[in-house]
Short mmCIF file of C-alpha atoms in Angstrom, two decimals:
data_model
loop_
_atom_site.label_atom_id
_atom_site.label_comp_id
_atom_site.label_asym_id
_atom_site.label_seq_id
_atom_site.Cartn_x
_atom_site.Cartn_y
_atom_site.Cartn_z
CA MET A 23 -21.42 -3.31 38.15
CA MET A 24 -19.60 -3.40 34.88
CA SER A 25 -20.89 -5.71 32.19
CA ALA A 26 -18.79 -8.88 31.87
CA ASN A 27 -19.17 -8.83 28.10
CA ARG A 28 -17.31 -5.80 26.74
CA TRP A 29 -18.83 -6.42 23.29
CA MET A 30 -22.36 -5.76 24.51
CA ALA A 31 -24.00 -2.56 23.31
CA THR A 32 -26.17 -2.38 26.44
CA GLY A 33 -25.70 -3.27 30.06
CA ASN A 34 -22.64 -1.16 30.85
CA TYR A 35 -22.92 0.12 34.38
CA PHE A 36 -19.81 1.95 35.49
CA THR A 37 -18.48 1.68 39.03
CA ALA A 38 -15.63 4.18 38.63
CA TYR A 39 -15.27 7.56 36.95
CA ARG A 40 -12.26 6.26 35.04
CA GLN A 41 -14.44 3.63 33.35
CA GLU A 42 -16.95 6.26 32.24
CA GLN A 43 -14.19 8.38 30.70
CA ARG A 44 -13.02 5.68 28.32
CA ILE A 45 -12.84 6.80 24.68
CA PHE A 46 -14.74 3.70 23.53
CA ALA A 47 -17.44 2.34 25.83
CA THR A 48 -17.45 -1.12 24.25
CA HIS A 49 -15.27 -3.22 21.98
CA THR A 50 -18.00 -2.86 19.36
CA ASP A 51 -17.51 0.91 19.32
CA ARG A 52 -13.75 0.45 18.89
CA LEU A 53 -14.27 -2.05 16.07
CA MET A 54 -16.74 0.22 14.26
CA PHE A 55 -14.31 3.13 14.53
CA ALA A 56 -11.49 0.99 13.10
CA LEU A 57 -13.70 -0.15 10.20
CA PHE A 58 -14.70 3.45 9.54
CA LEU A 59 -11.02 4.43 9.32
CA VAL A 60 -10.34 1.54 6.93
CA VAL A 61 -13.13 2.82 4.67
CA LEU A 62 -11.80 6.39 4.79
CA PHE A 63 -8.26 5.32 3.92
CA SER A 64 -9.17 2.76 1.24
CA TRP A 65 -12.06 4.29 -0.77
CA PRO A 66 -9.72 6.29 -3.12
CA TYR A 67 -8.39 2.97 -4.44
CA PHE A 68 -11.87 1.96 -5.62
CA ILE A 69 -13.58 5.27 -6.47
CA GLU A 70 -12.08 7.88 -8.75
CA LEU A 71 -13.15 11.47 -8.18
CA SER A 72 -12.48 14.60 -10.20
CA THR A 73 -9.99 17.20 -9.01
CA LYS A 74 -12.87 19.52 -8.11
CA HIS A 75 -14.49 17.00 -5.79
CA MET A 76 -11.17 16.02 -4.18
CA LEU A 77 -10.57 19.72 -3.49
CA VAL A 78 -13.99 19.93 -1.80
CA ILE A 79 -13.20 16.88 0.38
CA ASP A 80 -9.79 18.33 1.31
CA ASN A 81 -11.41 21.63 2.25
CA ILE A 82 -13.95 19.79 4.43
CA LEU A 83 -11.10 18.07 6.30
CA ILE A 84 -9.32 21.41 6.82
CA ALA A 85 -12.56 22.88 8.16
CA VAL A 86 -12.92 19.91 10.53
CA ILE A 87 -9.50 20.69 12.07
CA ALA A 88 -10.42 24.38 12.39
CA VAL A 89 -13.81 23.59 13.94
CA TYR A 90 -12.12 21.34 16.53
CA GLY A 91 -10.61 24.54 17.91
CA LEU A 92 -13.70 26.70 17.57
CA ASN A 93 -15.85 24.07 19.27
CA LEU A 94 -13.41 23.95 22.18
CA VAL A 95 -13.65 27.68 22.81
CA THR A 96 -17.34 28.16 21.89
CA GLY A 97 -19.00 24.80 22.49
CA PHE A 98 -17.06 23.46 25.49
CA ALA A 99 -15.82 26.69 27.14
CA GLY A 100 -18.88 28.82 26.24
CA GLN A 101 -16.94 31.78 24.78
CA ILE A 102 -18.00 33.45 21.53
CA SER A 103 -15.33 34.01 18.89
CA VAL A 104 -15.86 35.61 15.48
CA GLY A 105 -12.17 35.82 14.65
CA HIS A 106 -11.44 32.18 13.90
CA ALA A 107 -10.54 32.77 10.26
CA ALA A 108 -7.94 35.27 11.45
CA PHE A 109 -6.36 32.58 13.65
CA MET A 110 -6.21 30.37 10.56
CA GLY A 111 -4.67 33.28 8.70
CA VAL A 112 -1.91 33.49 11.32
CA GLY A 113 -0.99 29.88 10.55
CA ALA A 114 -1.22 30.30 6.79
CA TYR A 115 0.83 33.50 6.72
CA THR A 116 3.43 31.94 9.03
CA VAL A 117 4.18 29.44 6.26
CA ALA A 118 3.77 31.96 3.44
CA SER A 119 5.93 34.67 5.05
CA VAL A 120 8.73 32.18 5.83
CA ALA A 121 8.52 31.02 2.20
CA GLY A 122 8.66 34.65 1.08
CA VAL A 123 11.80 35.36 3.14
CA ILE A 124 13.85 32.19 2.55
CA GLY A 125 12.29 31.16 -0.78
CA ASP A 126 9.33 28.92 -1.51
CA GLN A 127 11.64 26.08 -2.64
CA HIS A 128 13.70 26.08 0.56
CA VAL A 129 14.10 22.68 2.20
CA LEU A 130 12.34 23.99 5.31
CA ILE A 131 9.19 24.61 3.24
CA THR A 132 9.30 21.61 0.92
CA HIS A 133 10.79 18.87 3.11
CA ALA A 134 10.16 19.93 6.72
CA TRP A 135 6.50 20.76 6.08
CA PRO A 136 5.20 18.81 9.14
CA LEU A 137 7.48 20.99 11.27
CA MET A 138 6.15 24.13 9.56
CA ILE A 139 2.56 23.03 10.20
CA LEU A 140 3.37 22.45 13.87
CA LEU A 141 5.16 25.81 14.07
CA SER A 142 2.11 27.50 12.53
CA GLY A 143 -0.09 25.84 15.13
CA LEU A 144 2.14 27.19 17.90
CA MET A 145 2.00 30.68 16.36
CA GLY A 146 -1.79 30.40 16.29
CA ALA A 147 -1.78 29.27 19.93
CA ALA A 148 0.40 32.22 20.96
CA MET A 149 -1.96 34.61 19.18
CA GLY A 150 -4.93 32.84 20.76
CA LEU A 151 -3.46 33.36 24.23
CA ILE A 152 -2.98 37.08 23.51
CA VAL A 153 -6.49 37.53 22.07
CA GLY A 154 -7.92 35.50 24.97
CA LEU A 155 -6.47 37.87 27.59
CA PRO A 156 -9.58 40.11 27.52
CA ALA A 157 -11.52 37.02 28.66
CA LEU A 158 -9.96 37.63 32.09
CA ARG A 159 -12.29 40.64 32.42
CA LEU A 160 -14.82 40.50 29.58
CA ARG A 161 -17.76 38.20 28.87
CA HIS A 162 -20.53 37.69 26.32
CA LEU A 163 -21.05 40.58 23.89
CA TYR A 164 -17.95 42.47 25.06
CA LEU A 165 -15.71 39.44 24.44
CA LEU A 166 -17.31 39.01 21.03
CA MET A 167 -16.32 42.59 20.20
CA ALA A 168 -12.73 41.84 21.28
CA THR A 169 -12.50 38.88 18.87
CA LEU A 170 -14.13 40.97 16.14
CA SER A 171 -11.46 43.63 16.70
CA PHE A 172 -8.74 40.99 16.31
CA GLN A 173 -10.29 39.90 13.00
CA LEU A 174 -10.33 43.48 11.69
CA ILE A 175 -6.79 44.21 12.94
CA PHE A 176 -5.54 41.04 11.24
CA GLN A 177 -7.12 42.08 7.94
CA TRP A 178 -5.59 45.55 8.21
CA ILE A 179 -2.10 44.21 9.00
CA ILE A 180 -2.16 41.67 6.15
CA GLY A 181 -3.45 44.28 3.72
CA SER A 182 -0.89 46.94 4.59
CA MET A 183 2.45 45.23 5.35
CA GLU A 184 5.04 44.43 2.69
CA LEU A 185 6.04 41.27 4.58
CA PHE A 186 2.65 39.80 3.70
CA ASN A 187 2.68 41.17 0.14
CA GLN A 188 -0.14 43.55 1.12
CA GLY A 189 -2.72 40.77 0.98
CA GLN A 190 -1.76 39.58 -2.49
CA PHE A 191 -1.23 35.86 -3.08
CA MET A 192 2.02 34.48 -1.64
CA TYR A 193 3.31 31.23 -3.13
CA VAL A 194 4.37 28.13 -1.20
CA GLY A 195 6.45 25.43 -2.90
CA ARG A 196 5.40 21.86 -3.56
CA VAL A 197 6.19 19.48 -0.72
CA HIS A 198 8.36 16.38 -0.92
CA TRP A 199 7.53 12.88 0.32
CA PHE A 200 9.61 9.67 0.45
CA SER A 201 8.95 9.13 -3.27
CA GLY A 202 10.13 12.64 -4.18
CA GLU A 203 8.28 15.84 -5.05
CA VAL A 204 4.49 15.57 -4.92
CA GLY A 205 3.44 16.46 -8.47
CA ARG A 206 0.31 18.12 -9.74
CA SER A 207 -1.49 14.84 -10.47
CA GLN A 208 -0.98 13.52 -6.90
CA HIS A 209 -1.37 16.86 -5.14
CA TYR A 210 -4.97 16.62 -3.87
CA MET A 211 -4.78 12.89 -3.11
CA PHE A 212 -1.56 13.35 -1.14
CA TRP A 213 -3.11 16.10 0.95
CA TYR A 214 -6.25 14.02 1.44
CA TYR A 215 -4.20 11.42 3.31
CA ALA A 216 -2.14 14.04 5.16
CA LEU A 217 -5.31 15.84 6.22
CA LEU A 218 -7.06 12.62 7.19
CA VAL A 219 -4.19 11.62 9.48
CA THR A 220 -4.22 15.11 11.02
CA VAL A 221 -8.00 14.95 11.55
CA VAL A 222 -7.81 11.56 13.29
CA VAL A 223 -4.84 12.47 15.50
CA SER A 224 -6.34 15.88 16.37
CA GLY A 225 -9.73 14.33 17.17
CA LEU A 226 -8.17 11.80 19.54
CA GLY A 227 -6.13 14.64 21.03
CA VAL A 228 -9.24 16.74 21.68
CA ARG A 229 -11.05 13.74 23.15
CA ASN A 230 -8.15 13.13 25.53
CA ILE A 231 -7.95 16.80 26.50
CA LEU A 232 -11.62 16.71 27.43
CA ARG A 233 -10.93 13.72 29.71
CA THR A 234 -8.31 15.63 31.71
CA ARG A 235 -9.02 18.08 34.51
CA TYR A 236 -8.19 20.93 32.12
CA GLY A 237 -10.87 19.76 29.71
CA ARG A 238 -13.41 19.29 32.48
CA SER A 239 -12.57 22.82 33.67
CA LEU A 240 -13.70 24.17 30.28
CA VAL A 241 -17.13 22.59 30.71
CA ALA A 242 -17.37 23.68 34.36
CA VAL A 243 -16.60 27.31 33.48
CA ARG A 244 -19.12 27.21 30.64
CA ASP A 245 -21.89 25.87 32.89
CA ASN A 246 -21.26 28.18 35.86
CA ASP A 247 -18.03 30.13 36.22
CA ARG A 248 -18.81 31.25 39.79
CA ALA A 249 -19.34 27.66 40.92
CA ALA A 250 -16.13 26.67 39.09
CA ASP A 251 -14.30 29.48 40.90
CA ALA A 252 -15.64 28.26 44.25
CA MET A 253 -14.34 24.76 43.43
CA GLY A 254 -10.79 26.04 42.97
CA MET A 255 -10.65 26.66 39.23
CA HIS A 256 -9.55 29.95 37.70
CA PRO A 257 -12.30 30.92 35.21
CA GLY A 258 -10.22 33.61 33.50
CA LEU A 259 -7.15 31.46 32.90
CA THR A 260 -9.38 28.59 31.78
CA LYS A 261 -10.91 30.83 29.10
CA VAL A 262 -7.45 31.99 28.00
CA PHE A 263 -6.39 28.34 27.81
CA ALA A 264 -9.43 27.63 25.58
CA PHE A 265 -8.44 30.45 23.22
CA GLY A 266 -4.89 29.09 23.09
CA LEU A 267 -6.15 25.64 22.12
CA ALA A 268 -8.49 27.13 19.52
CA GLY A 269 -5.61 29.14 18.06
CA PHE A 270 -3.42 26.04 17.85
CA PHE A 271 -5.92 24.03 15.81
CA ALA A 272 -6.80 27.04 13.66
CA GLY A 273 -3.09 27.74 13.01
CA MET A 274 -2.52 24.18 11.86
CA ALA A 275 -5.62 24.32 9.65
CA GLY A 276 -4.40 27.58 8.13
CA ALA A 277 -0.97 26.13 7.35
CA LEU A 278 -2.58 23.09 5.74
CA GLN A 279 -4.80 25.42 3.70
CA ALA A 280 -1.71 27.29 2.50
CA TYR A 281 0.00 24.06 1.43
CA LEU A 282 -3.16 22.77 -0.27
CA ASN A 283 -3.71 26.03 -2.19
CA ARG A 284 0.03 26.37 -2.90
CA GLY A 285 -0.03 29.72 -1.12
CA ALA A 286 -1.93 32.15 1.09
CA GLY A 287 -4.39 34.79 -0.06
CA PHE A 288 -6.15 37.47 1.93
CA GLU A 289 -9.69 36.55 0.79
CA THR A 290 -9.54 33.11 2.50
CA PHE A 291 -9.41 34.58 6.00
CA THR A 292 -12.02 37.34 6.07
CA LEU A 293 -14.84 37.98 8.52
CA HIS A 294 -17.22 36.15 6.16
CA GLU A 295 -15.11 33.01 6.59
CA SER A 296 -15.19 33.41 10.38
CA ILE A 297 -18.99 33.49 10.24
CA GLN A 298 -18.94 30.33 8.13
CA TYR A 299 -16.84 28.48 10.71
CA LEU A 300 -19.23 29.62 13.43
CA ALA A 301 -22.12 28.30 11.32
CA MET A 302 -20.35 24.94 10.96
CA THR A 303 -19.96 24.72 14.73
CA ILE A 304 -23.63 25.53 15.40
CA VAL A 305 -25.02 23.27 12.67
CA GLY A 306 -22.73 20.39 13.70
CA GLY A 307 -23.55 20.71 17.38
CA LEU A 308 -22.03 22.94 20.05
CA GLY A 309 -20.04 20.99 22.62
CA GLN A 310 -20.18 17.76 20.57
CA LEU A 311 -17.01 16.25 19.14
CA THR A 312 -18.90 14.48 16.35
CA GLY A 313 -20.42 17.83 15.43
CA CYS A 314 -16.94 18.98 14.37
CA ILE A 315 -17.23 16.51 11.48
CA PHE A 316 -20.90 16.85 10.59
CA GLY A 317 -20.95 20.66 10.59
CA PRO A 318 -18.16 21.34 8.07
CA ALA A 319 -19.41 18.56 5.77
CA ALA A 320 -22.98 19.93 5.84
CA ILE A 321 -21.99 23.55 5.22
CA ARG A 322 -19.51 22.76 2.43
CA ILE A 323 -22.04 20.52 0.66
CA LEU A 324 -24.71 23.20 1.11
CA ASP A 325 -22.28 25.70 -0.38
CA LEU A 326 -21.87 23.50 -3.47
CA GLN A 327 -25.61 23.01 -3.87
CA VAL A 328 -26.29 26.73 -3.53
CA GLU A 329 -23.62 27.47 -6.14
CA SER A 330 -25.26 25.01 -8.57
CA LEU A 331 -28.69 26.46 -7.86
CA ALA A 332 -27.43 30.00 -8.45
CA GLN A 333 -25.88 28.97 -11.79
CA TRP A 334 -29.11 27.27 -12.87
CA ALA A 335 -31.27 30.21 -11.78
CA GLY A 336 -28.84 32.68 -13.37
CA GLY A 337 -29.54 31.14 -16.76
CA ILE A 338 -33.28 31.68 -16.37
CA LEU A 339 -33.67 34.91 -14.43
CA PRO A 340 -32.42 38.36 -15.57
CA SER A 341 -28.76 39.04 -14.73
CA SER A 342 -29.74 42.30 -13.01
CA LEU A 343 -31.12 40.26 -10.07
CA ASP A 344 -27.55 39.02 -9.22
CA LEU A 345 -28.96 35.91 -7.54
CA ALA A 346 -25.55 34.27 -7.02
CA THR A 347 -24.38 37.07 -4.72
CA GLY A 348 -27.46 37.09 -2.51
CA LEU A 349 -28.35 33.40 -2.40
CA ARG A 350 -25.27 32.22 -0.48
CA PRO A 351 -25.54 34.50 2.59
CA LEU A 352 -29.32 34.04 2.56
CA SER A 353 -28.98 30.24 2.68
CA PHE A 354 -26.34 30.32 5.45
CA GLY A 355 -28.41 32.70 7.56
CA LEU A 356 -31.55 30.65 7.05
CA VAL A 357 -29.82 27.38 7.99
CA ILE A 358 -28.34 28.88 11.18
CA VAL A 359 -31.70 30.32 12.27
CA LEU A 360 -33.57 27.08 11.54
CA PHE A 361 -31.05 25.00 13.49
CA LEU A 362 -31.11 27.41 16.45
CA ILE A 363 -34.93 27.22 16.55
CA PHE A 364 -35.64 23.56 15.78
CA GLU A 365 -32.40 21.68 16.58
CA PRO A 366 -30.04 23.72 18.80
CA ARG A 367 -28.02 20.57 19.55
CA GLY A 368 -27.11 20.28 15.86
CA ILE A 369 -26.68 17.30 13.57
CA ALA A 370 -24.72 15.52 16.31
CA ASN A 371 -28.04 15.04 18.12
CA TRP A 372 -29.48 13.23 15.07
CA TRP A 373 -26.45 10.95 15.17
CA ARG A 374 -27.08 10.30 18.90
CA ILE A 375 -30.72 9.40 18.21
CA ILE A 376 -29.75 7.01 15.40
CA ARG A 377 -27.15 5.31 17.61
CA SER A 378 -29.65 4.95 20.45
CA TYR A 379 -32.21 3.42 18.09
CA ILE A 380 -29.69 0.85 16.79
CA LYS A 381 -28.44 0.16 20.32
CA LEU A 382 -31.93 -0.57 21.67
CA TRP A 383 -33.38 -2.30 18.60
CA PRO A 384 -35.81 -4.09 18.44
CA PHE A 385 -37.05 -2.36 21.62
CA ARG A 386 -38.20 1.24 21.47
CA TYR A 387 -36.77 2.17 24.90
#
């Protein structure tokens, strides 16, 4: 039976599936989540960071939104995608190309920016549905090749069409808020709050999708698509649906990246970036919603540390070694391999162990 005290960390025995699907198992979990949000929204009033560090935090939040989508298609639906940066590029170039046609100071770009971000997400979803169509017939390595083809086709289109300035940087105007135009001094702080709201709303949205029959279908198809087919699900359409969701979140993340960077550039959406997003998903934890937060934070911080190490080593070692170029891919590859060997469930599993320890303390089990 269900525990009478909803504040208790232990003793919850569910009698209905609906109870087990609650977002927060106890009132304590809900309270801790609310306190965590208060900390996230209030720390800028007490701690002052440099522009460089605010840019890193903003980029982590953008990566979290993108990894929400990639984890849905790879972690929950079990489909491999190496074209996620291209989906983000679709969103970013939706904003940039509209700005290029109607002007980067047009009211649609500067005032209706939430609508543009949503439109970019829908464009990403439409592209995701198209790219996901091969999933009706292809699986595993063959599907990976299809997503790789999409990534390469995207790069070729962006680099060759005049509409996209042949891959050169395309400017996007500064946005307006209730207080007027967001100036240079408030730019990164403004987008921190905008990104934080998007991360929270998107995370709750993903959690609710996973509670529906469509979300459960993703997991069922990942575990055994033949059994899912026998139970009345359509494995092919479920995979296409997963690609559509992934494209939506990636499109929104791309549009936010374009607004944060004041434009879209070709080098932000290359195959190398797609591999980075895949690394974030694996390191964070495949099929774990909390992994969507841990993975991007870990990889971005690792990126900063590697950059500092390369600069320090570059001052000691001969320049002919070109350590900065080789150290970054070496570190990413090493981290992915180590996690796959020693902790395939990612950092999210460490978080689960810590929570279990606190929940059972002072008992060991």
